[in-house]
Amino acid sequence: MDADYIKYSEITEILKVLAHPIRLCIVKGILDQGQCNVSHMQTCLKIPQSTVSQHLQKLRYAGVIEGNRKGLEVNYKITDERIIKLINSILILS
C-alpha cells in the first residue's frame, strides 16, 4: 500500500467531476463527436443552456475539457488522453 496518497489528488478530482450523470454524458458525447458546442449538447440532453454551461464549467475547471472559440460559438473537446481511456474503459462503446 502506498502511504503517499497526496499524489492521487489530481485523479480523484477528475473522478469526482465525472461522477455526475450529466457530466459523464457530456464527456461521452464530446468523445463520440470529437468536439461539440453548447447548443448541440442542450438539444441532445434536453436541459436548459444554463445547466449545460454550469456542468461545462466544472469539467473545464477540472481540466477534463477545453473550449475553442470560433466567432460566437465555443466547441469543446477532451484535453487529456487519460480521460478518453477512462471513458472507453467504463462505458461500452458501440
PDB file of N, CA and C in Angstrom:
ATOM      1  N   MET A   1       0.842  -1.170   0.000  1.00  0.00           N
ATOM      2  CA  MET A   1       0.000   0.000   0.000  1.00  0.00           C
ATOM      3  C   MET A   1       0.893   1.242   0.000  1.00  0.00           C
ATOM      4  N   ASP A   2       0.471   2.248  -0.758  1.00  0.00           N
ATOM      5  CA  ASP A   2       1.250   3.475  -0.892  1.00  0.00           C
ATOM      6  C   ASP A   2       0.745   4.520   0.098  1.00  0.00           C
ATOM      7  N   ALA A   3       1.599   4.950   1.005  1.00  0.00           N
ATOM      8  CA  ALA A   3       1.217   5.924   2.020  1.00  0.00           C
ATOM      9  C   ALA A   3       1.194   7.354   1.476  1.00  0.00           C
ATOM     10  N   ASP A   4       1.748   7.564   0.283  1.00  0.00           N
ATOM     11  CA  ASP A   4       1.786   8.900  -0.309  1.00  0.00           C
ATOM     12  C   ASP A   4       0.524   9.145  -1.131  1.00  0.00           C
ATOM     13  N   TYR A   5      -0.599   9.258  -0.430  1.00  0.00           N
ATOM     14  CA  TYR A   5      -1.881   9.409  -1.110  1.00  0.00           C
ATOM     15  C   TYR A   5      -2.061  10.789  -1.737  1.00  0.00           C
ATOM     16  N   ILE A   6      -1.251  11.754  -1.394  1.00  0.00           N
ATOM     17  CA  ILE A   6      -1.353  13.100  -1.946  1.00  0.00           C
ATOM     18  C   ILE A   6      -1.196  13.078  -3.471  1.00  0.00           C
ATOM     19  N   LYS A   7      -0.367  12.193  -3.974  1.00  0.00           N
ATOM     20  CA  LYS A   7      -0.130  12.156  -5.422  1.00  0.00           C
ATOM     21  C   LYS A   7      -1.375  11.729  -6.206  1.00  0.00           C
ATOM     22  N   TYR A   8      -2.374  11.188  -5.520  1.00  0.00           N
ATOM     23  CA  TYR A   8      -3.607  10.770  -6.185  1.00  0.00           C
ATOM     24  C   TYR A   8      -4.673  11.859  -6.209  1.00  0.00           C
ATOM     25  N   SER A   9      -4.359  13.030  -5.697  1.00  0.00           N
ATOM     26  CA  SER A   9      -5.377  14.074  -5.581  1.00  0.00           C
ATOM     27  C   SER A   9      -5.902  14.548  -6.941  1.00  0.00           C
ATOM     28  N   GLU A  10      -5.038  14.653  -7.940  1.00  0.00           N
ATOM     29  CA  GLU A  10      -5.483  15.101  -9.259  1.00  0.00           C
ATOM     30  C   GLU A  10      -6.497  14.127  -9.858  1.00  0.00           C
ATOM     31  N   ILE A  11      -6.195  12.845  -9.811  1.00  0.00           N
ATOM     32  CA  ILE A  11      -7.101  11.864 -10.403  1.00  0.00           C
ATOM     33  C   ILE A  11      -8.399  11.764  -9.614  1.00  0.00           C
ATOM     34  N   THR A  12      -8.337  11.955  -8.303  1.00  0.00           N
ATOM     35  CA  THR A  12      -9.583  11.907  -7.528  1.00  0.00           C
ATOM     36  C   THR A  12     -10.482  13.084  -7.881  1.00  0.00           C
ATOM     37  N   GLU A  13      -9.898  14.235  -8.167  1.00  0.00           N
ATOM     38  CA  GLU A  13     -10.711  15.386  -8.583  1.00  0.00           C
ATOM     39  C   GLU A  13     -11.376  15.120  -9.933  1.00  0.00           C
ATOM     40  N   ILE A  14     -10.655  14.488 -10.838  1.00  0.00           N
ATOM     41  CA  ILE A  14     -11.223  14.137 -12.138  1.00  0.00           C
ATOM     42  C   ILE A  14     -12.365  13.143 -11.956  1.00  0.00           C
ATOM     43  N   LEU A  15     -12.151  12.138 -11.126  1.00  0.00           N
ATOM     44  CA  LEU A  15     -13.202  11.145 -10.879  1.00  0.00           C
ATOM     45  C   LEU A  15     -14.423  11.773 -10.228  1.00  0.00           C
ATOM     46  N   LYS A  16     -14.217  12.711  -9.329  1.00  0.00           N
ATOM     47  CA  LYS A  16     -15.344  13.403  -8.682  1.00  0.00           C
ATOM     48  C   LYS A  16     -16.183  14.160  -9.706  1.00  0.00           C
ATOM     49  N   VAL A  17     -15.495  14.881 -10.586  1.00  0.00           N
ATOM     50  CA  VAL A  17     -16.237  15.684 -11.558  1.00  0.00           C
ATOM     51  C   VAL A  17     -16.964  14.801 -12.574  1.00  0.00           C
ATOM     52  N   LEU A  18     -16.424  13.635 -12.864  1.00  0.00           N
ATOM     53  CA  LEU A  18     -17.070  12.710 -13.795  1.00  0.00           C
ATOM     54  C   LEU A  18     -18.188  11.896 -13.142  1.00  0.00           C
ATOM     55  N   ALA A  19     -18.283  11.956 -11.827  1.00  0.00           N
ATOM     56  CA  ALA A  19     -19.254  11.138 -11.092  1.00  0.00           C
ATOM     57  C   ALA A  19     -20.644  11.772 -11.056  1.00  0.00           C
ATOM     58  N   HIS A  20     -21.011  12.469 -12.097  1.00  0.00           N
ATOM     59  CA  HIS A  20     -22.349  13.041 -12.240  1.00  0.00           C
ATOM     60  C   HIS A  20     -22.891  12.588 -13.591  1.00  0.00           C
ATOM     61  N   PRO A  21     -24.131  12.096 -13.643  1.00  0.00           N
ATOM     62  CA  PRO A  21     -24.632  11.539 -14.909  1.00  0.00           C
ATOM     63  C   PRO A  21     -24.639  12.519 -16.075  1.00  0.00           C
ATOM     64  N   ILE A  22     -24.973  13.781 -15.818  1.00  0.00           N
ATOM     65  CA  ILE A  22     -24.994  14.751 -16.925  1.00  0.00           C
ATOM     66  C   ILE A  22     -23.579  15.019 -17.417  1.00  0.00           C
ATOM     67  N   ARG A  23     -22.631  15.190 -16.506  1.00  0.00           N
ATOM     68  CA  ARG A  23     -21.251  15.445 -16.933  1.00  0.00           C
ATOM     69  C   ARG A  23     -20.652  14.243 -17.644  1.00  0.00           C
ATOM     70  N   LEU A  24     -20.957  13.066 -17.171  1.00  0.00           N
ATOM     71  CA  LEU A  24     -20.483  11.860 -17.848  1.00  0.00           C
ATOM     72  C   LEU A  24     -21.069  11.770 -19.250  1.00  0.00           C
ATOM     73  N   CYS A  25     -22.336  12.120 -19.382  1.00  0.00           N
ATOM     74  CA  CYS A  25     -22.998  12.125 -20.695  1.00  0.00           C
ATOM     75  C   CYS A  25     -22.367  13.173 -21.621  1.00  0.00           C
ATOM     76  N   ILE A  26     -22.069  14.341 -21.075  1.00  0.00           N
ATOM     77  CA  ILE A  26     -21.419  15.393 -21.872  1.00  0.00           C
ATOM     78  C   ILE A  26     -20.065  14.911 -22.375  1.00  0.00           C
ATOM     79  N   VAL A  27     -19.267  14.332 -21.502  1.00  0.00           N
ATOM     80  CA  VAL A  27     -17.936  13.857 -21.890  1.00  0.00           C
ATOM     81  C   VAL A  27     -18.048  12.745 -22.925  1.00  0.00           C
ATOM     82  N   LYS A  28     -18.970  11.834 -22.723  1.00  0.00           N
ATOM     83  CA  LYS A  28     -19.183  10.743 -23.694  1.00  0.00           C
ATOM     84  C   LYS A  28     -19.591  11.313 -25.047  1.00  0.00           C
ATOM     85  N   GLY A  29     -20.493  12.308 -25.034  1.00  0.00           N
ATOM     86  CA  GLY A  29     -20.926  12.944 -26.292  1.00  0.00           C
ATOM     87  C   GLY A  29     -19.790  13.636 -27.005  1.00  0.00           C
ATOM     88  N   ILE A  30     -18.963  14.351 -26.253  1.00  0.00           N
ATOM     89  CA  ILE A  30     -17.798  15.011 -26.854  1.00  0.00           C
ATOM     90  C   ILE A  30     -16.844  13.966 -27.420  1.00  0.00           C
ATOM     91  N   LEU A  31     -16.645  12.893 -26.693  1.00  0.00           N
ATOM     92  CA  LEU A  31     -15.774  11.820 -27.169  1.00  0.00           C
ATOM     93  C   LEU A  31     -16.301  11.226 -28.471  1.00  0.00           C
ATOM     94  N   ASP A  32     -17.604  10.992 -28.541  1.00  0.00           N
ATOM     95  CA  ASP A  32     -18.211  10.426 -29.750  1.00  0.00           C
ATOM     96  C   ASP A  32     -18.122  11.369 -30.946  1.00  0.00           C
ATOM     97  N   GLN A  33     -18.282  12.683 -30.687  1.00  0.00           N
ATOM     98  CA  GLN A  33     -18.307  13.676 -31.763  1.00  0.00           C
ATOM     99  C   GLN A  33     -16.921  14.228 -32.105  1.00  0.00           C
ATOM    100  N   GLY A  34     -15.985  14.106 -31.184  1.00  0.00           N
ATOM    101  CA  GLY A  34     -14.673  14.726 -31.379  1.00  0.00           C
ATOM    102  C   GLY A  34     -14.628  16.101 -30.751  1.00  0.00           C
ATOM    103  N   GLN A  35     -15.686  16.855 -30.951  1.00  0.00           N
ATOM    104  CA  GLN A  35     -15.893  18.149 -30.313  1.00  0.00           C
ATOM    105  C   GLN A  35     -17.364  18.490 -30.406  1.00  0.00           C
ATOM    106  N   CYS A  36     -17.810  19.423 -29.572  1.00  0.00           N
ATOM    107  CA  CYS A  36     -19.241  19.710 -29.513  1.00  0.00           C
ATOM    108  C   CYS A  36     -19.457  21.102 -28.939  1.00  0.00           C
ATOM    109  N   ASN A  37     -20.556  21.762 -29.340  1.00  0.00           N
ATOM    110  CA  ASN A  37     -20.888  23.072 -28.787  1.00  0.00           C
ATOM    111  C   ASN A  37     -22.080  22.976 -27.833  1.00  0.00           C
ATOM    112  N   VAL A  38     -22.314  24.040 -27.088  1.00  0.00           N
ATOM    113  CA  VAL A  38     -23.359  24.051 -26.066  1.00  0.00           C
ATOM    114  C   VAL A  38     -24.744  23.830 -26.668  1.00  0.00           C
ATOM    115  N   SER A  39     -25.026  24.441 -27.800  1.00  0.00           N
ATOM    116  CA  SER A  39     -26.347  24.298 -28.426  1.00  0.00           C
ATOM    117  C   SER A  39     -26.655  22.842 -28.740  1.00  0.00           C
ATOM    118  N   HIS A  40     -25.681  22.150 -29.286  1.00  0.00           N
ATOM    119  CA  HIS A  40     -25.866  20.735 -29.609  1.00  0.00           C
ATOM    120  C   HIS A  40     -26.097  19.923 -28.334  1.00  0.00           C
ATOM    121  N   MET A  41     -25.298  20.190 -27.307  1.00  0.00           N
ATOM    122  CA  MET A  41     -25.450  19.473 -26.035  1.00  0.00           C
ATOM    123  C   MET A  41     -26.824  19.722 -25.429  1.00  0.00           C
ATOM    124  N   GLN A  42     -27.256  20.964 -25.450  1.00  0.00           N
ATOM    125  CA  GLN A  42     -28.554  21.339 -24.886  1.00  0.00           C
ATOM    126  C   GLN A  42     -29.676  20.599 -25.604  1.00  0.00           C
ATOM    127  N   THR A  43     -29.611  20.534 -26.913  1.00  0.00           N
ATOM    128  CA  THR A  43     -30.630  19.838 -27.699  1.00  0.00           C
ATOM    129  C   THR A  43     -30.628  18.345 -27.399  1.00  0.00           C
ATOM    130  N   CYS A  44     -29.454  17.739 -27.348  1.00  0.00           N
ATOM    131  CA  CYS A  44     -29.351  16.300 -27.098  1.00  0.00           C
ATOM    132  C   CYS A  44     -29.810  15.928 -25.690  1.00  0.00           C
ATOM    133  N   LEU A  45     -29.401  16.722 -24.717  1.00  0.00           N
ATOM    134  CA  LEU A  45     -29.695  16.407 -23.322  1.00  0.00           C
ATOM    135  C   LEU A  45     -31.076  16.878 -22.871  1.00  0.00           C
ATOM    136  N   LYS A  46     -31.666  17.795 -23.646  1.00  0.00           N
ATOM    137  CA  LYS A  46     -32.982  18.362 -23.310  1.00  0.00           C
ATOM    138  C   LYS A  46     -32.980  19.001 -21.921  1.00  0.00           C
ATOM    139  N   ILE A  47     -31.946  19.800 -21.671  1.00  0.00           N
ATOM    140  CA  ILE A  47     -31.845  20.552 -20.424  1.00  0.00           C
ATOM    141  C   ILE A  47     -31.514  22.000 -20.773  1.00  0.00           C
ATOM    142  N   PRO A  48     -31.782  22.945 -19.865  1.00  0.00           N
ATOM    143  CA  PRO A  48     -31.511  24.359 -20.162  1.00  0.00           C
ATOM    144  C   PRO A  48     -30.034  24.632 -20.440  1.00  0.00           C
ATOM    145  N   GLN A  49     -29.799  25.641 -21.260  1.00  0.00           N
ATOM    146  CA  GLN A  49     -28.439  26.032 -21.619  1.00  0.00           C
ATOM    147  C   GLN A  49     -27.638  26.394 -20.382  1.00  0.00           C
ATOM    148  N   SER A  50     -28.274  27.041 -19.412  1.00  0.00           N
ATOM    149  CA  SER A  50     -27.553  27.434 -18.197  1.00  0.00           C
ATOM    150  C   SER A  50     -27.056  26.210 -17.420  1.00  0.00           C
ATOM    151  N   THR A  51     -27.836  25.139 -17.425  1.00  0.00           N
ATOM    152  CA  THR A  51     -27.435  23.910 -16.746  1.00  0.00           C
ATOM    153  C   THR A  51     -26.245  23.282 -17.453  1.00  0.00           C
ATOM    154  N   VAL A  52     -26.300  23.245 -18.783  1.00  0.00           N
ATOM    155  CA  VAL A  52     -25.165  22.709 -19.561  1.00  0.00           C
ATOM    156  C   VAL A  52     -23.917  23.530 -19.258  1.00  0.00           C
ATOM    157  N   SER A  53     -24.046  24.840 -19.244  1.00  0.00           N
ATOM    158  CA  SER A  53     -22.894  25.712 -19.002  1.00  0.00           C
ATOM    159  C   SER A  53     -22.292  25.496 -17.620  1.00  0.00           C
ATOM    160  N   GLN A  54     -23.126  25.270 -16.616  1.00  0.00           N
ATOM    161  CA  GLN A  54     -22.616  25.014 -15.267  1.00  0.00           C
ATOM    162  C   GLN A  54     -21.799  23.717 -15.230  1.00  0.00           C
ATOM    163  N   HIS A  55     -22.298  22.700 -15.902  1.00  0.00           N
ATOM    164  CA  HIS A  55     -21.564  21.437 -15.943  1.00  0.00           C
ATOM    165  C   HIS A  55     -20.272  21.574 -16.743  1.00  0.00           C
ATOM    166  N   LEU A  56     -20.310  22.317 -17.826  1.00  0.00           N
ATOM    167  CA  LEU A  56     -19.106  22.544 -18.623  1.00  0.00           C
ATOM    168  C   LEU A  56     -18.043  23.285 -17.818  1.00  0.00           C
ATOM    169  N   GLN A  57     -18.478  24.242 -17.010  1.00  0.00           N
ATOM    170  CA  GLN A  57     -17.549  24.992 -16.177  1.00  0.00           C
ATOM    171  C   GLN A  57     -16.805  24.064 -15.217  1.00  0.00           C
ATOM    172  N   LYS A  58     -17.516  23.128 -14.612  1.00  0.00           N
ATOM    173  CA  LYS A  58     -16.879  22.176 -13.694  1.00  0.00           C
ATOM    174  C   LYS A  58     -15.899  21.270 -14.438  1.00  0.00           C
ATOM    175  N   LEU A  59     -16.287  20.844 -15.631  1.00  0.00           N
ATOM    176  CA  LEU A  59     -15.397  19.996 -16.435  1.00  0.00           C
ATOM    177  C   LEU A  59     -14.147  20.756 -16.872  1.00  0.00           C
ATOM    178  N   ARG A  60     -14.321  22.023 -17.244  1.00  0.00           N
ATOM    179  CA  ARG A  60     -13.169  22.857 -17.631  1.00  0.00           C
ATOM    180  C   ARG A  60     -12.239  23.073 -16.449  1.00  0.00           C
ATOM    181  N   TYR A  61     -12.816  23.393 -15.297  1.00  0.00           N
ATOM    182  CA  TYR A  61     -12.006  23.657 -14.107  1.00  0.00           C
ATOM    183  C   TYR A  61     -11.178  22.434 -13.710  1.00  0.00           C
ATOM    184  N   ALA A  62     -11.730  21.256 -13.904  1.00  0.00           N
ATOM    185  CA  ALA A  62     -11.026  20.014 -13.572  1.00  0.00           C
ATOM    186  C   ALA A  62     -10.022  19.622 -14.655  1.00  0.00           C
ATOM    187  N   GLY A  63     -10.003  20.339 -15.776  1.00  0.00           N
ATOM    188  CA  GLY A  63      -9.059  20.030 -16.844  1.00  0.00           C
ATOM    189  C   GLY A  63      -9.479  18.875 -17.726  1.00  0.00           C
ATOM    190  N   VAL A  64     -10.769  18.529 -17.684  1.00  0.00           N
ATOM    191  CA  VAL A  64     -11.278  17.421 -18.495  1.00  0.00           C
ATOM    192  C   VAL A  64     -11.503  17.872 -19.931  1.00  0.00           C
ATOM    193  N   ILE A  65     -11.993  19.093 -20.107  1.00  0.00           N
ATOM    194  CA  ILE A  65     -12.284  19.625 -21.440  1.00  0.00           C
ATOM    195  C   ILE A  65     -11.675  21.015 -21.586  1.00  0.00           C
ATOM    196  N   GLU A  66     -11.616  21.468 -22.830  1.00  0.00           N
ATOM    197  CA  GLU A  66     -11.249  22.848 -23.108  1.00  0.00           C
ATOM    198  C   GLU A  66     -12.118  23.338 -24.250  1.00  0.00           C
ATOM    199  N   GLY A  67     -12.351  24.637 -24.270  1.00  0.00           N
ATOM    200  CA  GLY A  67     -13.178  25.229 -25.315  1.00  0.00           C
ATOM    201  C   GLY A  67     -12.354  26.034 -26.293  1.00  0.00           C
ATOM    202  N   ASN A  68     -12.726  25.936 -27.557  1.00  0.00           N
ATOM    203  CA  ASN A  68     -12.092  26.722 -28.623  1.00  0.00           C
ATOM    204  C   ASN A  68     -13.161  27.581 -29.269  1.00  0.00           C
ATOM    205  N   ARG A  69     -13.003  28.894 -29.157  1.00  0.00           N
ATOM    206  CA  ARG A  69     -13.989  29.827 -29.677  1.00  0.00           C
ATOM    207  C   ARG A  69     -13.790  30.052 -31.169  1.00  0.00           C
ATOM    208  N   LYS A  70     -14.926  29.995 -31.896  1.00  0.00           N
ATOM    209  CA  LYS A  70     -14.967  30.355 -33.316  1.00  0.00           C
ATOM    210  C   LYS A  70     -16.135  31.311 -33.471  1.00  0.00           C
ATOM    211  N   GLY A  71     -15.849  32.600 -33.473  1.00  0.00           N
ATOM    212  CA  GLY A  71     -16.917  33.594 -33.501  1.00  0.00           C
ATOM    213  C   GLY A  71     -17.692  33.555 -32.195  1.00  0.00           C
ATOM    214  N   LEU A  72     -19.006  33.365 -32.298  1.00  0.00           N
ATOM    215  CA  LEU A  72     -19.855  33.293 -31.114  1.00  0.00           C
ATOM    216  C   LEU A  72     -19.945  31.886 -30.547  1.00  0.00           C
ATOM    217  N   GLU A  73     -19.474  30.912 -31.284  1.00  0.00           N
ATOM    218  CA  GLU A  73     -19.600  29.511 -30.898  1.00  0.00           C
ATOM    219  C   GLU A  73     -18.331  29.008 -30.221  1.00  0.00           C
ATOM    220  N   VAL A  74     -18.519  28.206 -29.166  1.00  0.00           N
ATOM    221  CA  VAL A  74     -17.402  27.567 -28.483  1.00  0.00           C
ATOM    222  C   VAL A  74     -17.557  26.064 -28.637  1.00  0.00           C
ATOM    223  N   ASN A  75     -16.564  25.439 -29.216  1.00  0.00           N
ATOM    224  CA  ASN A  75     -16.554  23.987 -29.353  1.00  0.00           C
ATOM    225  C   ASN A  75     -15.644  23.400 -28.285  1.00  0.00           C
ATOM    226  N   TYR A  76     -16.160  22.379 -27.623  1.00  0.00           N
ATOM    227  CA  TYR A  76     -15.426  21.743 -26.534  1.00  0.00           C
ATOM    228  C   TYR A  76     -14.844  20.421 -26.986  1.00  0.00           C
ATOM    229  N   LYS A  77     -13.649  20.126 -26.466  1.00  0.00           N
ATOM    230  CA  LYS A  77     -13.011  18.849 -26.756  1.00  0.00           C
ATOM    231  C   LYS A  77     -12.349  18.340 -25.484  1.00  0.00           C
ATOM    232  N   ILE A  78     -12.085  17.053 -25.454  1.00  0.00           N
ATOM    233  CA  ILE A  78     -11.423  16.429 -24.319  1.00  0.00           C
ATOM    234  C   ILE A  78      -9.933  16.719 -24.426  1.00  0.00           C
ATOM    235  N   THR A  79      -9.340  17.141 -23.313  1.00  0.00           N
ATOM    236  CA  THR A  79      -7.952  17.600 -23.336  1.00  0.00           C
ATOM    237  C   THR A  79      -6.946  16.562 -22.869  1.00  0.00           C
ATOM    238  N   ASP A  80      -7.413  15.531 -22.220  1.00  0.00           N
ATOM    239  CA  ASP A  80      -6.500  14.603 -21.553  1.00  0.00           C
ATOM    240  C   ASP A  80      -6.738  13.183 -22.067  1.00  0.00           C
ATOM    241  N   GLU A  81      -5.710  12.585 -22.604  1.00  0.00           N
ATOM    242  CA  GLU A  81      -5.805  11.224 -23.141  1.00  0.00           C
ATOM    243  C   GLU A  81      -6.261  10.227 -22.076  1.00  0.00           C
ATOM    244  N   ARG A  82      -5.916  10.492 -20.821  1.00  0.00           N
ATOM    245  CA  ARG A  82      -6.352   9.603 -19.732  1.00  0.00           C
ATOM    246  C   ARG A  82      -7.872   9.567 -19.616  1.00  0.00           C
ATOM    247  N   ILE A  83      -8.516  10.702 -19.874  1.00  0.00           N
ATOM    248  CA  ILE A  83      -9.979  10.773 -19.806  1.00  0.00           C
ATOM    249  C   ILE A  83     -10.580   9.895 -20.899  1.00  0.00           C
ATOM    250  N   ILE A  84     -10.014   9.965 -22.086  1.00  0.00           N
ATOM    251  CA  ILE A  84     -10.505   9.150 -23.200  1.00  0.00           C
ATOM    252  C   ILE A  84     -10.378   7.673 -22.853  1.00  0.00           C
ATOM    253  N   LYS A  85      -9.233   7.276 -22.329  1.00  0.00           N
ATOM    254  CA  LYS A  85      -9.035   5.879 -21.939  1.00  0.00           C
ATOM    255  C   LYS A  85      -9.995   5.466 -20.833  1.00  0.00           C
ATOM    256  N   LEU A  86     -10.187   6.345 -19.863  1.00  0.00           N
ATOM    257  CA  LEU A  86     -11.092   6.046 -18.748  1.00  0.00           C
ATOM    258  C   LEU A  86     -12.523   5.866 -19.233  1.00  0.00           C
ATOM    259  N   ILE A  87     -13.020   6.783 -20.043  1.00  0.00           N
ATOM    260  CA  ILE A  87     -14.390   6.707 -20.559  1.00  0.00           C
ATOM    261  C   ILE A  87     -14.549   5.445 -21.417  1.00  0.00           C
ATOM    262  N   ASN A  88     -13.571   5.176 -22.256  1.00  0.00           N
ATOM    263  CA  ASN A  88     -13.641   3.966 -23.086  1.00  0.00           C
ATOM    264  C   ASN A  88     -13.644   2.702 -22.256  1.00  0.00           C
ATOM    265  N   SER A  89     -12.981   2.730 -21.107  1.00  0.00           N
ATOM    266  CA  SER A  89     -12.922   1.521 -20.294  1.00  0.00           C
ATOM    267  C   SER A  89     -14.158   1.322 -19.421  1.00  0.00           C
ATOM    268  N   ILE A  90     -14.843   2.402 -19.049  1.00  0.00           N
ATOM    269  CA  ILE A  90     -16.013   2.234 -18.185  1.00  0.00           C
ATOM    270  C   ILE A  90     -17.337   2.202 -18.939  1.00  0.00           C
ATOM    271  N   LEU A  91     -17.351   2.712 -20.141  1.00  0.00           N
ATOM    272  CA  LEU A  91     -18.570   2.702 -20.945  1.00  0.00           C
ATOM    273  C   LEU A  91     -18.352   1.821 -22.169  1.00  0.00           C
ATOM    274  N   ILE A  92     -19.298   0.965 -22.440  1.00  0.00           N
ATOM    275  CA  ILE A  92     -19.218   0.113 -23.614  1.00  0.00           C
ATOM    276  C   ILE A  92     -19.576   0.951 -24.834  1.00  0.00           C
ATOM    277  N   LEU A  93     -18.645   1.076 -25.733  1.00  0.00           N
ATOM    278  CA  LEU A  93     -18.860   1.882 -26.948  1.00  0.00           C
ATOM    279  C   LEU A  93     -19.339   0.975 -28.072  1.00  0.00           C
ATOM    280  N   SER A  94     -20.396   1.389 -28.724  1.00  0.00           N
ATOM    281  CA  SER A  94     -20.928   0.596 -29.830  1.00  0.00           C
ATOM    282  C   SER A  94     -20.321   1.012 -31.144  1.00  0.00           C
TER     283      SER A  94
END
